[in-house]
Coordinates of C-alpha atoms (C1' of nucleotides) in Angstrom, one line a residue:
Chain A
M1140 CA 15.6 0.1 -14.4
V1141 CA 17.4 -0.3 -11.0
N1142 CA 20.3 -2.5 -10.7
I1143 CA 20.7 -3.8 -7.4
L1144 CA 23.4 -6.3 -8.3
E1145 CA 26.8 -5.1 -9.3
T1146 CA 30.1 -7.0 -9.1
A1147 CA 31.9 -5.5 -5.9
E1148 CA 35.2 -6.1 -7.3
E1149 CA 36.6 -3.4 -9.5
T1150 CA 33.5 -1.4 -10.6
V1151 CA 36.1 1.0 -12.0
A1152 CA 37.3 -1.3 -14.9
K1153 CA 35.3 -1.7 -17.8
P1154 CA 32.4 -4.3 -17.4
T1155 CA 32.7 -7.6 -18.7
K1156 CA 30.4 -9.2 -21.1
R1157 CA 29.2 -11.5 -18.1
D1158 CA 28.7 -8.2 -16.1
Q1159 CA 26.6 -6.8 -18.7
I1160 CA 24.5 -9.9 -18.9
V1161 CA 24.0 -10.0 -15.2
A1162 CA 23.1 -6.3 -15.0
A1163 CA 20.5 -6.6 -17.9
A1164 CA 19.1 -10.0 -16.6
C1165 CA 18.9 -8.4 -13.0
D1166 CA 16.8 -5.3 -14.7
L1167 CA 14.5 -7.5 -16.8
F1168 CA 13.9 -10.1 -14.4
L1169 CA 12.9 -7.7 -11.7
E1170 CA 11.0 -5.7 -13.9
Q1171 CA 8.8 -8.1 -15.7
G1172 CA 9.3 -11.6 -13.9
Y1173 CA 10.9 -14.7 -15.1
E1174 CA 8.4 -16.0 -17.8
I1175 CA 8.0 -12.9 -19.7
T1176 CA 11.7 -12.0 -19.9
S1177 CA 13.4 -13.6 -22.9
M1178 CA 16.8 -14.8 -23.5
D1179 CA 16.6 -12.6 -26.7
A1180 CA 15.6 -9.7 -24.5
I1181 CA 18.6 -10.3 -22.1
A1182 CA 21.0 -10.5 -24.9
A1183 CA 19.8 -7.3 -26.6
E1184 CA 19.5 -5.3 -23.4
A1185 CA 23.2 -6.5 -22.5
K1186 CA 24.2 -5.8 -25.9
V1187 CA 25.5 -9.2 -26.5
S1188 CA 24.5 -12.1 -28.9
K1189 CA 22.2 -14.8 -27.2
R1190 CA 25.2 -17.3 -27.7
T1191 CA 27.4 -15.6 -25.4
V1192 CA 24.7 -15.6 -22.9
Y1193 CA 24.4 -19.3 -23.0
S1194 CA 28.2 -19.8 -22.8
H1195 CA 28.1 -18.1 -19.5
F1196 CA 24.9 -19.4 -18.1
Q1197 CA 23.8 -23.0 -19.1
S1198 CA 20.0 -22.3 -19.2
K1199 CA 17.6 -19.5 -18.5
Q1200 CA 16.5 -21.3 -15.1
F1201 CA 20.1 -21.3 -14.1
L1202 CA 20.8 -17.7 -15.0
F1203 CA 17.6 -16.5 -13.0
S1204 CA 18.5 -18.8 -10.0
E1205 CA 22.0 -17.6 -9.8
I1206 CA 21.0 -14.0 -10.1
M1207 CA 18.3 -14.1 -7.5
G1208 CA 20.5 -16.3 -5.2
E1209 CA 23.3 -13.5 -5.4
M1210 CA 20.6 -10.6 -4.7
C1211 CA 19.4 -12.7 -1.6
E1212 CA 22.9 -12.7 -0.3
R1213 CA 23.4 -8.8 -0.8
F1214 CA 19.9 -8.1 0.7
G1215 CA 21.2 -10.2 3.8
D1216 CA 24.3 -8.2 4.4
G1217 CA 23.7 -5.8 7.1
T1218 CA 20.9 -8.0 8.9
T1219 CA 23.7 -9.7 10.7
A1220 CA 24.2 -6.9 13.1
E1221 CA 23.3 -7.7 16.7
L1222 CA 20.2 -6.7 18.3
G1223 CA 21.7 -4.8 21.3
P1224 CA 23.2 -4.8 23.8
S1225 CA 21.5 -1.7 24.5
P1226 CA 20.1 0.2 27.5
S1227 CA 16.4 -0.2 26.8
P1228 CA 14.1 -2.4 24.7
R1229 CA 12.6 0.7 23.2
E1230 CA 16.0 1.4 21.4
V1231 CA 16.5 -1.9 20.3
L1232 CA 13.2 -2.6 18.6
L1233 CA 13.1 1.2 17.4
Q1234 CA 16.5 0.4 15.8
A1235 CA 15.3 -2.8 14.3
A1236 CA 12.0 -1.3 13.0
K1237 CA 13.8 1.4 11.4
F1238 CA 16.0 -1.3 9.8
M1239 CA 13.2 -3.1 8.5
L1240 CA 11.5 0.0 7.1
V1241 CA 14.6 1.3 5.4
R1242 CA 14.8 -2.1 3.6
I1243 CA 11.2 -2.3 2.7
T1244 CA 10.9 1.0 1.2
E1245 CA 13.8 0.8 -1.1
P1246 CA 12.6 0.6 -4.6
G1247 CA 14.9 -2.0 -5.7
I1248 CA 14.0 -4.4 -2.6
Q1249 CA 10.4 -3.8 -3.4
S1250 CA 11.1 -5.3 -6.9
L1251 CA 13.2 -8.0 -5.5
M1252 CA 10.6 -9.1 -3.1
R1253 CA 7.9 -9.0 -5.6
T1254 CA 9.7 -11.0 -8.1
I1255 CA 10.7 -13.6 -5.4
I1256 CA 6.9 -13.9 -4.1
K1257 CA 6.0 -14.2 -7.9
E1258 CA 8.4 -16.9 -8.8
S1259 CA 8.3 -18.7 -5.5
T1260 CA 6.1 -21.3 -6.6
Q1261 CA 8.3 -22.3 -9.6
F1262 CA 11.7 -21.6 -7.6
P1263 CA 10.7 -22.5 -3.9
E1264 CA 14.3 -22.4 -3.2
I1265 CA 14.6 -18.8 -3.8
G1266 CA 11.7 -18.1 -1.7
Q1267 CA 13.1 -20.1 1.1
R1268 CA 16.5 -18.6 0.7
F1269 CA 15.3 -15.1 0.8
W1270 CA 13.0 -15.7 3.8
E1271 CA 16.0 -17.4 5.8
I1272 CA 18.3 -14.4 5.2
G1273 CA 15.9 -11.6 5.5
P1274 CA 12.5 -11.6 7.2
G1275 CA 12.7 -15.0 8.8
H1276 CA 16.2 -14.2 10.2
M1277 CA 14.7 -10.9 11.7
W1278 CA 11.8 -13.0 13.1
V1279 CA 14.2 -15.4 14.8
R1280 CA 16.4 -12.7 16.0
I1281 CA 13.5 -10.7 17.6
T1282 CA 11.9 -13.7 18.9
E1283 CA 15.2 -14.6 20.8
Y1284 CA 15.6 -11.1 22.2
L1285 CA 12.0 -11.0 23.4
R1286 CA 12.4 -14.4 24.8
E1287 CA 15.3 -12.9 26.8
Q1288 CA 13.7 -9.8 27.9
H1289 CA 10.7 -12.1 29.3
R1290 CA 13.1 -14.2 31.3
L1291 CA 14.7 -10.9 32.6
G1292 CA 11.4 -9.6 33.5
V1293 CA 12.0 -6.5 31.6
L1294 CA 9.0 -7.3 29.1
N1295 CA 6.1 -9.6 29.4
V1296 CA 6.2 -11.7 26.5
P1297 CA 4.7 -15.1 26.9
D1298 CA 4.6 -16.1 23.4
P1299 CA 7.8 -14.6 21.7
E1300 CA 7.3 -16.3 18.7
L1301 CA 3.8 -14.8 18.2
S1302 CA 4.9 -11.5 19.3
S1303 CA 7.8 -11.4 17.0
A1304 CA 5.6 -11.9 13.9
Q1305 CA 3.3 -9.5 15.2
F1306 CA 5.8 -6.9 15.7
Q1307 CA 7.0 -7.4 12.1
G1308 CA 3.4 -7.0 10.9
L1309 CA 3.0 -4.0 12.8
V1310 CA 5.9 -2.3 11.5
A1311 CA 5.7 -3.5 7.9
G1312 CA 2.1 -3.8 7.5
P1313 CA 1.3 -0.3 6.6
H1314 CA 4.0 -0.2 3.8
F1315 CA 3.5 -3.6 2.6
L1316 CA 0.1 -4.7 2.1
A1317 CA -1.1 -2.1 -0.4
T1318 CA 2.3 -2.0 -2.3
L1319 CA 1.8 -5.7 -2.9
F1320 CA -1.5 -5.3 -4.5
T1321 CA -1.6 -1.8 -6.0
G1322 CA 1.9 -1.0 -6.4
R1323 CA 1.9 2.0 -4.0
S1324 CA 1.2 2.9 -0.5
R1325 CA -0.1 5.8 1.6
W1326 CA 3.1 5.7 3.3
S1327 CA 6.5 6.4 2.0
A1328 CA 10.1 6.2 3.0
A1329 CA 9.5 9.6 4.4
D1330 CA 6.9 8.3 7.2
A1331 CA 9.2 5.4 8.0
D1332 CA 10.6 7.0 11.2
R1333 CA 7.2 7.9 12.4
T1334 CA 5.8 4.4 11.5
A1335 CA 8.6 2.9 13.3
E1336 CA 8.0 4.9 16.4
R1337 CA 4.3 4.3 16.4
A1338 CA 4.8 0.7 16.0
V1339 CA 7.3 0.3 18.9
E1340 CA 5.0 2.4 21.2
I1341 CA 1.9 0.1 20.5
F1342 CA 4.1 -2.8 20.9
L1343 CA 5.7 -1.8 24.2
A1344 CA 2.5 -0.5 25.5
S1345 CA 1.0 -4.1 25.5
H1346 CA 3.9 -6.0 26.7
Q1347 CA 4.9 -4.4 30.0
P1348 CA 5.5 -6.8 32.9
Chain B
M483 CA -7.3 -28.3 -7.7
V484 CA -9.7 -25.9 -5.8
N485 CA -12.3 -24.1 -7.6
I486 CA -13.5 -21.2 -6.0
L487 CA -15.7 -19.7 -8.7
E488 CA -18.9 -21.6 -9.4
T489 CA -21.8 -20.1 -11.2
A490 CA -24.4 -19.3 -8.7
E491 CA -27.4 -20.1 -10.8
E492 CA -28.7 -23.6 -11.2
T493 CA -25.6 -25.5 -10.1
V494 CA -27.7 -28.7 -10.2
A495 CA -28.0 -28.7 -14.0
K496 CA -25.2 -30.1 -15.8
P497 CA -22.5 -27.7 -16.5
T498 CA -22.2 -26.1 -19.8
K499 CA -19.2 -26.0 -21.8
R500 CA -18.5 -22.4 -20.8
D501 CA -18.8 -23.5 -17.2
Q502 CA -16.2 -26.3 -17.8
I503 CA -13.9 -23.9 -19.5
V504 CA -14.1 -21.4 -16.6
A505 CA -13.7 -24.1 -14.0
A506 CA -10.6 -25.4 -15.8
A507 CA -8.9 -21.9 -16.4
C508 CA -9.8 -20.9 -12.7
D509 CA -7.8 -23.9 -11.4
L510 CA -5.1 -23.6 -13.7
F511 CA -4.6 -20.0 -13.4
L512 CA -4.3 -20.4 -9.7
E513 CA -2.1 -23.2 -9.7
Q514 CA 0.4 -22.1 -12.4
G515 CA -0.1 -18.3 -13.1
Y516 CA -1.1 -16.7 -16.4
E517 CA 2.0 -17.2 -18.4
I518 CA 2.5 -20.9 -17.8
T519 CA -1.0 -21.8 -18.3
S520 CA -1.4 -22.3 -22.0
M521 CA -5.0 -22.2 -23.7
D522 CA -4.1 -25.9 -24.8
A523 CA -4.3 -27.0 -21.3
I524 CA -7.2 -25.1 -20.3
A525 CA -9.0 -26.8 -23.3
A526 CA -7.6 -30.2 -22.4
E527 CA -8.5 -29.6 -18.9
A528 CA -12.1 -28.3 -19.7
K529 CA -12.4 -31.6 -22.3
V530 CA -13.2 -28.9 -24.7
S531 CA -11.4 -28.0 -28.1
K532 CA -9.5 -25.0 -28.1
R533 CA -11.7 -23.5 -30.8
T534 CA -14.6 -23.6 -28.3
V535 CA -12.5 -21.8 -25.8
Y536 CA -12.0 -19.0 -28.2
S537 CA -15.5 -18.9 -29.1
H538 CA -16.6 -18.1 -25.6
F539 CA -13.5 -15.8 -24.7
Q540 CA -11.8 -13.7 -27.4
S541 CA -8.4 -13.9 -25.9
K542 CA -6.3 -15.5 -23.1
Q543 CA -6.0 -12.0 -21.4
F544 CA -9.8 -11.5 -21.6
L545 CA -10.4 -14.8 -20.1
F546 CA -7.9 -14.3 -17.3
S547 CA -9.1 -10.7 -16.7
E548 CA -12.9 -12.0 -16.8
I549 CA -12.2 -14.8 -14.2
M550 CA -10.1 -13.0 -11.9
G551 CA -12.4 -10.1 -11.7
E552 CA -15.4 -12.6 -11.1
M553 CA -13.3 -14.1 -8.4
C554 CA -12.5 -10.8 -6.8
E555 CA -16.2 -10.0 -6.6
R556 CA -16.8 -13.4 -4.9
F557 CA -14.1 -12.5 -2.4
G558 CA -15.7 -9.5 -1.6
D559 CA -19.0 -11.0 -0.7
G560 CA -19.1 -10.9 3.1
T561 CA -17.0 -7.9 3.7
T562 CA -20.0 -5.5 3.3
A563 CA -21.4 -6.3 6.6
E564 CA -21.4 -3.4 8.9
L565 CA -18.9 -2.9 11.7
G566 CA -21.0 -2.6 14.7
P567 CA -23.2 -1.5 16.0
S568 CA -21.9 -3.5 19.1
P569 CA -21.3 -2.8 22.7
S570 CA -17.6 -2.7 22.8
P571 CA -14.8 -1.9 20.5
R572 CA -13.4 -5.0 21.6
E573 CA -16.2 -7.1 20.2
V574 CA -16.2 -5.1 17.0
L575 CA -12.5 -5.5 16.2
L576 CA -12.4 -9.1 17.2
Q577 CA -15.0 -9.8 14.9
A578 CA -13.1 -8.0 12.0
A579 CA -9.8 -9.8 13.1
K580 CA -11.4 -13.3 12.9
F581 CA -13.1 -12.5 9.7
M582 CA -9.8 -11.3 8.1
L583 CA -8.1 -14.4 9.5
V584 CA -10.7 -17.0 8.1
R585 CA -10.6 -15.4 4.7
I586 CA -6.5 -15.2 4.7
T587 CA -6.3 -18.9 5.7
E588 CA -8.7 -20.3 3.1
P589 CA -6.3 -22.2 0.7
G590 CA -8.2 -21.0 -2.2
I591 CA -7.9 -17.4 -1.1
Q592 CA -4.2 -17.7 -0.7
S593 CA -3.9 -18.9 -4.2
L594 CA -6.0 -16.1 -5.5
M595 CA -3.8 -13.4 -3.5
R596 CA -0.7 -15.1 -4.9
T597 CA -1.9 -15.2 -8.4
I598 CA -3.0 -11.5 -8.2
I599 CA 0.2 -10.3 -6.8
K600 CA 2.1 -12.4 -9.4
E601 CA 0.1 -10.7 -12.3
S602 CA -0.5 -7.2 -10.8
T603 CA 2.4 -5.9 -12.9
Q604 CA 0.9 -7.0 -16.2
F605 CA -2.7 -6.7 -15.0
P606 CA -2.8 -3.7 -12.6
E607 CA -6.6 -3.3 -12.9
I608 CA -6.9 -6.8 -11.1
G609 CA -4.7 -5.9 -8.3
Q610 CA -6.5 -2.6 -7.7
R611 CA -9.8 -4.3 -7.8
F612 CA -9.0 -7.0 -5.2
W613 CA -7.4 -4.3 -3.0
E614 CA -10.5 -2.1 -3.3
I615 CA -12.8 -5.0 -2.6
G616 CA -10.8 -6.9 0.0
P617 CA -8.0 -5.4 2.0
G618 CA -8.6 -1.9 1.0
H619 CA -12.2 -1.9 1.9
M620 CA -11.6 -3.4 5.3
W621 CA -8.9 -0.7 5.7
V622 CA -11.4 2.1 4.9
R623 CA -13.8 0.6 7.3
I624 CA -11.8 0.2 10.3
T625 CA -10.2 3.6 9.6
E626 CA -13.6 5.2 9.7
Y627 CA -14.6 3.1 12.8
L628 CA -11.5 4.1 14.8
R629 CA -12.1 7.7 13.7
E630 CA -15.6 7.6 15.1
Q631 CA -14.4 5.8 18.3
H632 CA -11.9 8.5 18.8
R633 CA -14.3 11.2 18.4
L634 CA -16.5 9.6 20.9
G635 CA -13.6 9.3 23.4
V636 CA -13.8 5.7 23.6
L637 CA -10.5 5.1 22.1
N638 CA -7.3 7.2 21.4
V639 CA -6.7 7.2 17.8
P640 CA -5.0 10.4 16.8
D641 CA -4.0 8.8 13.3
P642 CA -6.9 6.5 12.2
E643 CA -5.5 5.7 9.0
L644 CA -2.2 4.5 10.3
S645 CA -3.9 2.8 13.1
S646 CA -6.0 1.0 10.8
A647 CA -3.1 -0.4 8.6
Q648 CA -1.3 -1.3 11.9
F649 CA -4.3 -3.4 12.9
Q650 CA -4.2 -5.1 9.7
G651 CA -0.6 -5.9 10.0
L652 CA -0.9 -7.3 13.4
V653 CA -3.7 -9.6 12.5
A654 CA -2.5 -10.7 9.3
G655 CA 1.3 -10.5 9.7
P656 CA 2.0 -13.8 11.3
H657 CA -0.2 -15.8 9.0
F658 CA 0.9 -13.7 5.9
L659 CA 4.6 -12.7 5.7
A660 CA 6.1 -16.4 5.8
T661 CA 3.3 -17.9 3.5
L662 CA 4.2 -15.4 0.9
F663 CA 7.8 -16.4 0.5
T664 CA 8.0 -20.1 1.9
G665 CA 4.6 -21.2 1.1
R666 CA 3.6 -22.3 4.7
S667 CA 3.5 -20.5 8.1
R668 CA 4.0 -21.5 11.6
W669 CA 0.4 -20.4 12.3
S670 CA -2.6 -22.2 10.7
A671 CA -6.3 -21.8 10.6
A672 CA -6.3 -23.5 14.0
D673 CA -4.5 -20.7 15.8
A674 CA -6.4 -18.2 14.0
D675 CA -8.9 -17.2 17.1
R676 CA -5.9 -17.2 19.3
T677 CA -4.1 -14.8 17.0
A678 CA -7.0 -12.6 16.7
E679 CA -7.6 -12.2 20.4
R680 CA -4.0 -11.4 20.9
A681 CA -3.9 -8.8 18.0
V682 CA -6.8 -7.1 19.6
E683 CA -5.6 -7.0 23.0
I684 CA -2.3 -5.5 21.8
F685 CA -4.2 -3.0 19.7
L686 CA -6.6 -1.9 22.6
A687 CA -3.9 -1.8 25.1
S688 CA -2.1 1.0 23.1
H689 CA -5.3 2.9 22.2
Q690 CA -6.9 3.9 25.5
P691 CA -8.0 7.3 26.1
Chain C
dG202 C1' -21.6 -24.2 -31.2
dT203 C1' -18.2 -27.6 -31.7
dC204 C1' -14.6 -29.8 -33.8
dT205 C1' -10.0 -30.8 -36.7
dA206 C1' -6.3 -28.8 -38.7
dT207 C1' -3.2 -25.2 -39.5
dA208 C1' -1.3 -20.7 -39.7
dA209 C1' 2.0 -17.2 -37.8
dA210 C1' 5.0 -15.8 -34.3
dT211 C1' 7.9 -16.4 -30.6
dG212 C1' 11.3 -18.6 -27.5
dG213 C1' 15.0 -21.8 -25.5
dA214 C1' 18.7 -23.8 -26.9
dT215 C1' 22.6 -25.3 -30.4
dA216 C1' 25.8 -25.6 -34.6
dG217 C1' 30.0 -24.0 -36.4
dA218 C1' 32.9 -20.1 -38.0
dC219 C1' 36.2 -16.8 -36.2
Chain D
dG23 C1' 34.8 -16.1 -26.0
dT24 C1' 32.0 -14.4 -29.2
dC25 C1' 29.1 -14.0 -33.2
dT26 C1' 25.5 -15.1 -37.2
dA27 C1' 22.2 -18.3 -38.4
dT28 C1' 19.1 -22.0 -37.5
dC29 C1' 16.7 -25.9 -35.2
dC30 C1' 12.8 -27.5 -32.9
dA31 C1' 9.1 -27.2 -29.8
dT32 C1' 5.3 -24.5 -28.2
dT33 C1' 1.8 -21.1 -28.0
dT34 C1' -1.8 -17.9 -29.5
dA35 C1' -5.2 -17.6 -32.6
dT36 C1' -7.9 -18.6 -36.7
dA37 C1' -10.1 -21.4 -41.2
dG38 C1' -13.6 -24.1 -42.7
dA39 C1' -16.3 -28.4 -42.3
dC40 C1' -20.0 -30.5 -39.7

DNA sequence: GTCTATAAATGGATAGAC
DNA sequence: GTCTATCCATTTATAGAC
């Protein structure tokens, strides 16, 4: 029911048929997954004939890939901000942790991640793309940041790649694992700040020089 | 191609038709997921007519639910061992961490988890069951253990539920996150021991009284 | 229990008119 | 670009013989 993807330009003007199709497909794919969602259902939801869908998107696979790719890009926006420069590692990591948690706890994003994980065996390029833009990108950036802090002697991080992954696990774990299997977690967006702070505390306490 | 589920009783005797069906369905469901796998394919893989499949399992949903439930049970075996009593929290947590990593890095289990995540919107009871038997069970046990250690003054764990989840994230994160999206991780089963040790170190360093 | 054959429904994709 | 109507392949599930 949540529509993440909206055409940026001129949301005021009445939506074109294509927009309607994209919105409908977006909702249904995220809600049900690729296989279950039929082109009939998309056409119906978009209040458009099935032929119109096919005149805009040559196939179901193409439509799905197009939409998911676009959503990955949208998801990536905002993760490009630099990590620091900031006075203390505590501030930098806290900012990163909070950013991750904001992202992870958005309902739309949860559906997106779930759908990508679901279909990543059939559409590996989508999983890869999301990884590179989202968690993978964050992992690389934190890795580089930690490596630098280690070099400067501010932190003790002999294996920055592993530490970076552990940081991500520490931050995201509580909100993530249960959600994947049961659909809900003990912690919600309201707990995000506290979770972030606790994660950073734990991480820093064990990486002092 | 990996068959996790095998009938425990009399694996020596020649497999019954039912066994063949179960084995085939197991393979195909884990490999392709619920929707894509057809009853035709299962019958073919089991070298049995489709009618025979239906005489053993009343529907595709039933077959899937039955098999996944059974695999959850098998997965749960071994997680029931007690946490401790052991001299040091380090030993107990290390044992738990290694156990988790052994489980997580098994190829068969990865397929299982992936399939459960995929189908947990359609079959929520399966996701729930797996959670309760697997990660959720571990989470509860570690929570209780940490609560007790806090009470005894051995560790400082003001919020055992959160700490338990963080411990899981710390241990599983590196092997888990990338695998879900890209299908492979930078760390493999060979790194498991080191990952476990590092996770326990980090956790303990930040929970000293 | 097991098979071949088939029913009944659905889904992806297209034809051709407007 | 858009629509109605339709083709064709596939899929779940069942009938009835052995």
